[in-house]
Amino acid sequence: MMTIFSPNCSSSIHAPAEFYAPYADEMLSVARTTCGFQSRDVLRRIVSGEQQRIKEEQMLWRVGGALLGAAFGFSDGFELTDLFVGMAGGSIGGLAHDVMSNHDRRFLEQCQALWLVGAHSPLELAQRLGPARSRILLFDSSWQSPVIFNHHRGSRGDHLVPLGNARNLANGFADERSLEVLNRYFDASELETLEAQLYPIADQVVSVQSLSSLSNSDALAKDLYAQSFMRKSQPVMIQVSGSEVVGYQIPIPATSDF
């Protein structure tokens, strides 16, 4: 696990040129332009597709049941009733892992989509920690590159959640059955886009005592690497358990959920 709060401090107002964070420009661009994993859109498509698939299967069962019923002399035939088809599309955005109905949970389990709203998913984190307000870049000299965090604010206070690549973090890409469902409703190009989106590293959530804006001059005085970031971001001071670190705040893209 990375050690996040070990800030580099300098008494000099202007850091030497050699104190430049590697890949700073690239990570600033990623933070500014890359969408977070679009769980709601993925969930809507899977639920809609699975509902349609189940209805089509029901129709086949009804036709087959009618034929069997006629063959055996039953006037009503045989009919398969699926309780899951009634899942309301409008309820998708409000699903939470700990409050969803057994009906919805069974449906999502059946179509291998529970990971989209389950523990440590983007939707569950937003439910538990509050919505993401911004993105923040942090850098330490022991790291190979800056790390992008989501800044969440809710009833439990402020939290920072590091972000990584969805391909490596989202359970749906690691589980064979879930991936089969994704391949059913998304083409290769769409899956590639989803894999490249940002996804929370939920086991490294950090509780923050305070987060406040910082002037450029103060950032330069406190962080040797400030020049790498502050032209394209807003410096902020972050306090955690008595420690302070300078971060660099960027708005979440308008097209992104988090």
Short mmCIF file of C-alpha atoms in Angstrom, two decimals:
data_model
loop_
_atom_site.label_atom_id
_atom_site.label_comp_id
_atom_site.label_asym_id
_atom_site.label_seq_id
_atom_site.Cartn_x
_atom_site.Cartn_y
_atom_site.Cartn_z
CA MET A 1 0.00 0.00 0.00
CA MET A 2 1.31 3.44 -0.90
CA THR A 3 2.33 5.87 1.85
CA ILE A 4 0.27 8.88 0.91
CA PHE A 5 0.99 11.50 3.53
CA SER A 6 4.75 12.02 3.61
CA PRO A 7 5.00 15.49 2.02
CA ASN A 8 8.20 16.95 0.63
CA CYS A 9 8.76 20.40 2.15
CA SER A 10 11.15 23.09 1.03
CA SER A 11 12.09 26.44 2.50
CA SER A 12 12.80 27.77 -0.98
CA ILE A 13 10.05 29.65 -2.80
CA HIS A 14 11.26 28.37 -6.18
CA ALA A 15 12.05 24.67 -6.46
CA PRO A 16 15.06 23.69 -8.60
CA ALA A 17 14.30 22.49 -12.12
CA GLU A 18 15.31 18.93 -11.26
CA PHE A 19 12.35 18.66 -8.88
CA TYR A 20 9.84 17.79 -11.54
CA ALA A 21 7.36 14.98 -10.98
CA PRO A 22 7.67 12.31 -13.70
CA TYR A 23 4.59 11.94 -15.91
CA ALA A 24 2.98 14.98 -14.28
CA ASP A 25 1.60 16.34 -17.56
CA GLU A 26 0.27 12.94 -18.58
CA MET A 27 -1.49 12.36 -15.27
CA LEU A 28 -2.92 15.88 -15.26
CA SER A 29 -4.38 15.15 -18.68
CA VAL A 30 -5.82 11.82 -17.51
CA ALA A 31 -7.37 13.45 -14.44
CA ARG A 32 -8.88 16.24 -16.51
CA THR A 33 -10.28 14.21 -19.41
CA THR A 34 -10.78 10.54 -18.48
CA CYS A 35 -14.22 9.39 -17.38
CA GLY A 36 -14.79 7.37 -14.27
CA PHE A 37 -16.30 3.95 -14.87
CA GLN A 38 -19.86 4.53 -16.09
CA SER A 39 -21.59 2.01 -13.83
CA ARG A 40 -25.11 3.35 -14.39
CA ASP A 41 -24.84 3.17 -18.18
CA VAL A 42 -23.41 -0.34 -18.04
CA LEU A 43 -26.08 -1.46 -15.59
CA ARG A 44 -28.91 -0.01 -17.67
CA ARG A 45 -27.75 -1.79 -20.80
CA ILE A 46 -27.26 -5.13 -19.07
CA VAL A 47 -30.59 -4.96 -17.24
CA SER A 48 -32.45 -3.92 -20.39
CA GLY A 49 -30.77 -6.63 -22.44
CA GLU A 50 -31.35 -9.33 -19.85
CA GLN A 51 -35.00 -8.34 -19.46
CA GLN A 52 -35.49 -8.64 -23.21
CA ARG A 53 -33.63 -11.94 -23.36
CA ILE A 54 -35.73 -13.38 -20.53
CA LYS A 55 -38.96 -12.22 -22.17
CA GLU A 56 -37.92 -13.89 -25.43
CA GLU A 57 -37.10 -17.09 -23.57
CA GLN A 58 -40.46 -16.92 -21.82
CA MET A 59 -42.21 -16.60 -25.16
CA LEU A 60 -40.42 -19.70 -26.41
CA TRP A 61 -41.40 -21.55 -23.24
CA ARG A 62 -45.01 -20.43 -23.65
CA VAL A 63 -45.11 -21.63 -27.25
CA GLY A 64 -43.42 -24.89 -26.31
CA GLY A 65 -45.65 -25.23 -23.27
CA ALA A 66 -48.77 -24.75 -25.36
CA LEU A 67 -47.63 -27.48 -27.73
CA LEU A 68 -46.87 -29.81 -24.84
CA GLY A 69 -50.17 -28.92 -23.22
CA ALA A 70 -52.02 -29.76 -26.39
CA ALA A 71 -50.13 -33.01 -26.68
CA PHE A 72 -50.98 -34.01 -23.11
CA GLY A 73 -54.49 -32.58 -23.10
CA PHE A 74 -53.84 -29.57 -20.81
CA SER A 75 -55.75 -26.52 -21.98
CA ASP A 76 -53.45 -24.00 -20.25
CA GLY A 77 -50.15 -25.49 -21.40
CA PHE A 78 -46.96 -24.76 -19.43
CA GLU A 79 -45.78 -21.24 -18.67
CA LEU A 80 -42.46 -20.11 -17.21
CA THR A 81 -42.86 -17.11 -14.90
CA ASP A 82 -39.74 -15.07 -14.19
CA LEU A 83 -40.06 -12.76 -11.20
CA PHE A 84 -37.07 -10.70 -12.28
CA VAL A 85 -38.47 -9.16 -15.46
CA GLY A 86 -40.31 -6.50 -13.48
CA MET A 87 -37.16 -4.75 -12.28
CA ALA A 88 -37.82 -1.07 -12.88
CA GLY A 89 -35.28 0.65 -15.10
CA GLY A 90 -35.88 3.92 -13.27
CA SER A 91 -34.65 2.41 -10.00
CA ILE A 92 -31.20 1.58 -11.31
CA GLY A 93 -29.57 4.88 -10.42
CA GLY A 94 -30.70 4.59 -6.81
CA LEU A 95 -29.65 1.02 -6.17
CA ALA A 96 -27.45 0.51 -3.14
CA HIS A 97 -25.88 -2.77 -2.13
CA ASP A 98 -27.24 -2.65 1.42
CA VAL A 99 -30.79 -1.46 0.67
CA MET A 100 -31.77 -3.11 -2.61
CA SER A 101 -34.69 -5.51 -2.50
CA ASN A 102 -34.21 -9.27 -2.62
CA HIS A 103 -36.02 -9.13 -5.95
CA ASP A 104 -33.42 -6.77 -7.46
CA ARG A 105 -30.50 -8.59 -5.86
CA ARG A 106 -31.63 -11.93 -7.29
CA PHE A 107 -32.02 -10.39 -10.73
CA LEU A 108 -28.54 -8.84 -10.68
CA GLU A 109 -27.02 -12.08 -9.42
CA GLN A 110 -28.77 -13.97 -12.20
CA CYS A 111 -27.36 -11.71 -14.91
CA GLN A 112 -23.88 -11.50 -13.30
CA ALA A 113 -24.17 -7.75 -12.66
CA LEU A 114 -24.20 -7.49 -8.87
CA TRP A 115 -20.58 -6.28 -8.98
CA LEU A 116 -21.82 -3.00 -10.48
CA VAL A 117 -23.59 -2.02 -7.25
CA GLY A 118 -21.88 -4.29 -4.72
CA ALA A 119 -19.36 -3.50 -2.01
CA HIS A 120 -16.48 -1.25 -3.16
CA SER A 121 -18.17 -0.41 -6.47
CA PRO A 122 -18.30 3.27 -7.53
CA LEU A 123 -22.03 3.39 -6.76
CA GLU A 124 -21.57 1.85 -3.31
CA LEU A 125 -18.71 4.23 -2.47
CA ALA A 126 -20.80 7.25 -3.48
CA GLN A 127 -23.64 5.93 -1.31
CA ARG A 128 -21.33 5.42 1.67
CA LEU A 129 -18.89 8.35 1.38
CA GLY A 130 -20.98 10.90 -0.48
CA PRO A 131 -20.54 12.02 -4.09
CA ALA A 132 -17.13 12.73 -5.58
CA ARG A 133 -16.59 16.51 -5.63
CA SER A 134 -13.30 16.76 -7.51
CA ARG A 135 -10.12 14.94 -8.45
CA ILE A 136 -6.86 15.53 -6.64
CA LEU A 137 -3.34 14.62 -7.71
CA LEU A 138 -0.73 13.72 -5.12
CA PHE A 139 2.93 12.93 -5.60
CA ASP A 140 5.69 11.60 -3.38
CA SER A 141 9.33 11.22 -4.38
CA SER A 142 9.11 7.47 -3.71
CA TRP A 143 6.37 7.04 -6.35
CA GLN A 144 6.96 6.42 -10.04
CA SER A 145 4.24 8.89 -11.04
CA PRO A 146 1.52 11.07 -9.50
CA VAL A 147 -1.64 9.33 -8.29
CA ILE A 148 -5.17 10.53 -9.04
CA PHE A 149 -7.69 10.54 -6.18
CA ASN A 150 -11.38 11.24 -5.97
CA HIS A 151 -12.36 13.68 -3.24
CA HIS A 152 -15.63 12.47 -1.69
CA ARG A 153 -17.64 14.58 0.74
CA GLY A 154 -20.68 13.34 2.65
CA SER A 155 -22.18 12.89 6.09
CA ARG A 156 -19.07 10.98 7.19
CA GLY A 157 -16.76 13.84 6.24
CA ASP A 158 -14.09 14.07 3.54
CA HIS A 159 -12.35 11.07 2.01
CA LEU A 160 -9.78 10.50 -0.71
CA VAL A 161 -10.07 7.41 -2.89
CA PRO A 162 -7.20 6.54 -5.28
CA LEU A 163 -8.17 5.71 -8.85
CA GLY A 164 -6.72 3.13 -11.19
CA ASN A 165 -7.55 1.39 -14.44
CA ALA A 166 -10.97 -0.30 -14.61
CA ARG A 167 -9.52 -3.26 -16.52
CA ASN A 168 -7.35 -4.13 -13.53
CA LEU A 169 -9.80 -3.26 -10.74
CA ALA A 170 -13.43 -3.87 -11.74
CA ASN A 171 -14.62 -7.36 -10.81
CA GLY A 172 -16.65 -7.59 -14.00
CA PHE A 173 -13.49 -7.90 -16.09
CA ALA A 174 -11.93 -10.53 -13.81
CA ASP A 175 -14.92 -12.85 -13.45
CA GLU A 176 -15.44 -15.08 -16.49
CA ARG A 177 -19.24 -15.15 -16.25
CA SER A 178 -19.54 -11.39 -15.75
CA LEU A 179 -17.21 -10.79 -18.68
CA GLU A 180 -19.39 -13.06 -20.81
CA VAL A 181 -22.38 -10.82 -20.05
CA LEU A 182 -20.37 -7.69 -20.86
CA ASN A 183 -19.35 -9.20 -24.20
CA ARG A 184 -23.01 -9.95 -24.89
CA TYR A 185 -24.04 -6.30 -24.74
CA PHE A 186 -20.88 -4.33 -25.60
CA ASP A 187 -18.77 -4.62 -28.71
CA ALA A 188 -14.97 -4.77 -28.62
CA SER A 189 -14.53 -1.02 -29.07
CA GLU A 190 -16.99 -0.23 -26.28
CA LEU A 191 -15.31 -2.71 -23.94
CA GLU A 192 -11.93 -1.15 -24.66
CA THR A 193 -13.35 2.25 -23.70
CA LEU A 194 -14.80 0.86 -20.46
CA GLU A 195 -11.54 -0.88 -19.57
CA ALA A 196 -9.62 2.40 -19.91
CA GLN A 197 -11.92 4.33 -17.57
CA LEU A 198 -10.95 5.17 -13.99
CA TYR A 199 -12.04 2.91 -11.13
CA PRO A 200 -11.71 3.35 -7.34
CA ILE A 201 -9.14 1.41 -5.32
CA ALA A 202 -11.60 0.93 -2.49
CA ASP A 203 -9.26 -0.74 0.01
CA GLN A 204 -7.08 2.39 0.17
CA VAL A 205 -9.69 4.97 1.18
CA VAL A 206 -8.20 7.75 3.33
CA SER A 207 -10.23 9.78 5.83
CA VAL A 208 -9.34 13.48 5.62
CA GLN A 209 -9.56 15.94 8.53
CA SER A 210 -9.61 19.04 6.35
CA LEU A 211 -9.04 20.18 2.79
CA SER A 212 -8.60 23.85 1.91
CA SER A 213 -7.37 25.99 -0.98
CA LEU A 214 -3.73 27.02 -1.03
CA SER A 215 -2.07 29.92 -2.84
CA ASN A 216 0.53 29.22 -5.50
CA SER A 217 3.24 30.89 -3.43
CA ASP A 218 2.41 28.75 -0.39
CA ALA A 219 2.35 25.63 -2.56
CA LEU A 220 5.81 26.47 -3.92
CA ALA A 221 7.09 26.99 -0.38
CA LYS A 222 5.69 23.72 0.92
CA ASP A 223 6.09 21.31 -2.02
CA LEU A 224 9.26 20.84 -4.06
CA TYR A 225 7.18 19.50 -6.95
CA ALA A 226 4.55 22.26 -7.07
CA GLN A 227 5.80 23.62 -10.40
CA SER A 228 4.88 20.30 -12.00
CA PHE A 229 1.18 20.78 -11.29
CA MET A 230 -0.05 24.21 -10.34
CA ARG A 231 -0.28 25.76 -13.81
CA LYS A 232 -3.11 23.33 -14.61
CA SER A 233 -4.68 22.80 -11.18
CA GLN A 234 -5.61 24.43 -7.89
CA PRO A 235 -3.23 23.69 -4.99
CA VAL A 236 -4.92 22.47 -1.81
CA MET A 237 -3.70 21.68 1.69
CA ILE A 238 -4.82 18.29 3.01
CA GLN A 239 -4.65 17.33 6.69
CA VAL A 240 -4.76 13.72 7.84
CA SER A 241 -3.99 12.53 11.38
CA GLY A 242 -1.80 15.53 12.11
CA SER A 243 0.11 15.34 8.82
CA GLU A 244 -0.13 17.83 5.97
CA VAL A 245 0.39 17.34 2.26
CA VAL A 246 -0.09 19.55 -0.77
CA GLY A 247 -2.44 18.23 -3.42
CA TYR A 248 -3.58 19.56 -6.78
CA GLN A 249 -7.30 19.79 -7.46
CA ILE A 250 -8.98 19.36 -10.85
CA PRO A 251 -12.70 19.36 -11.74
CA ILE A 252 -14.33 16.06 -12.62
CA PRO A 253 -15.17 15.93 -16.36
CA ALA A 254 -18.78 16.94 -17.01
CA THR A 255 -19.41 13.64 -18.82
CA SER A 256 -18.22 11.53 -15.88
CA ASP A 257 -20.23 10.20 -12.92
CA PHE A 258 -17.20 10.54 -10.63
#
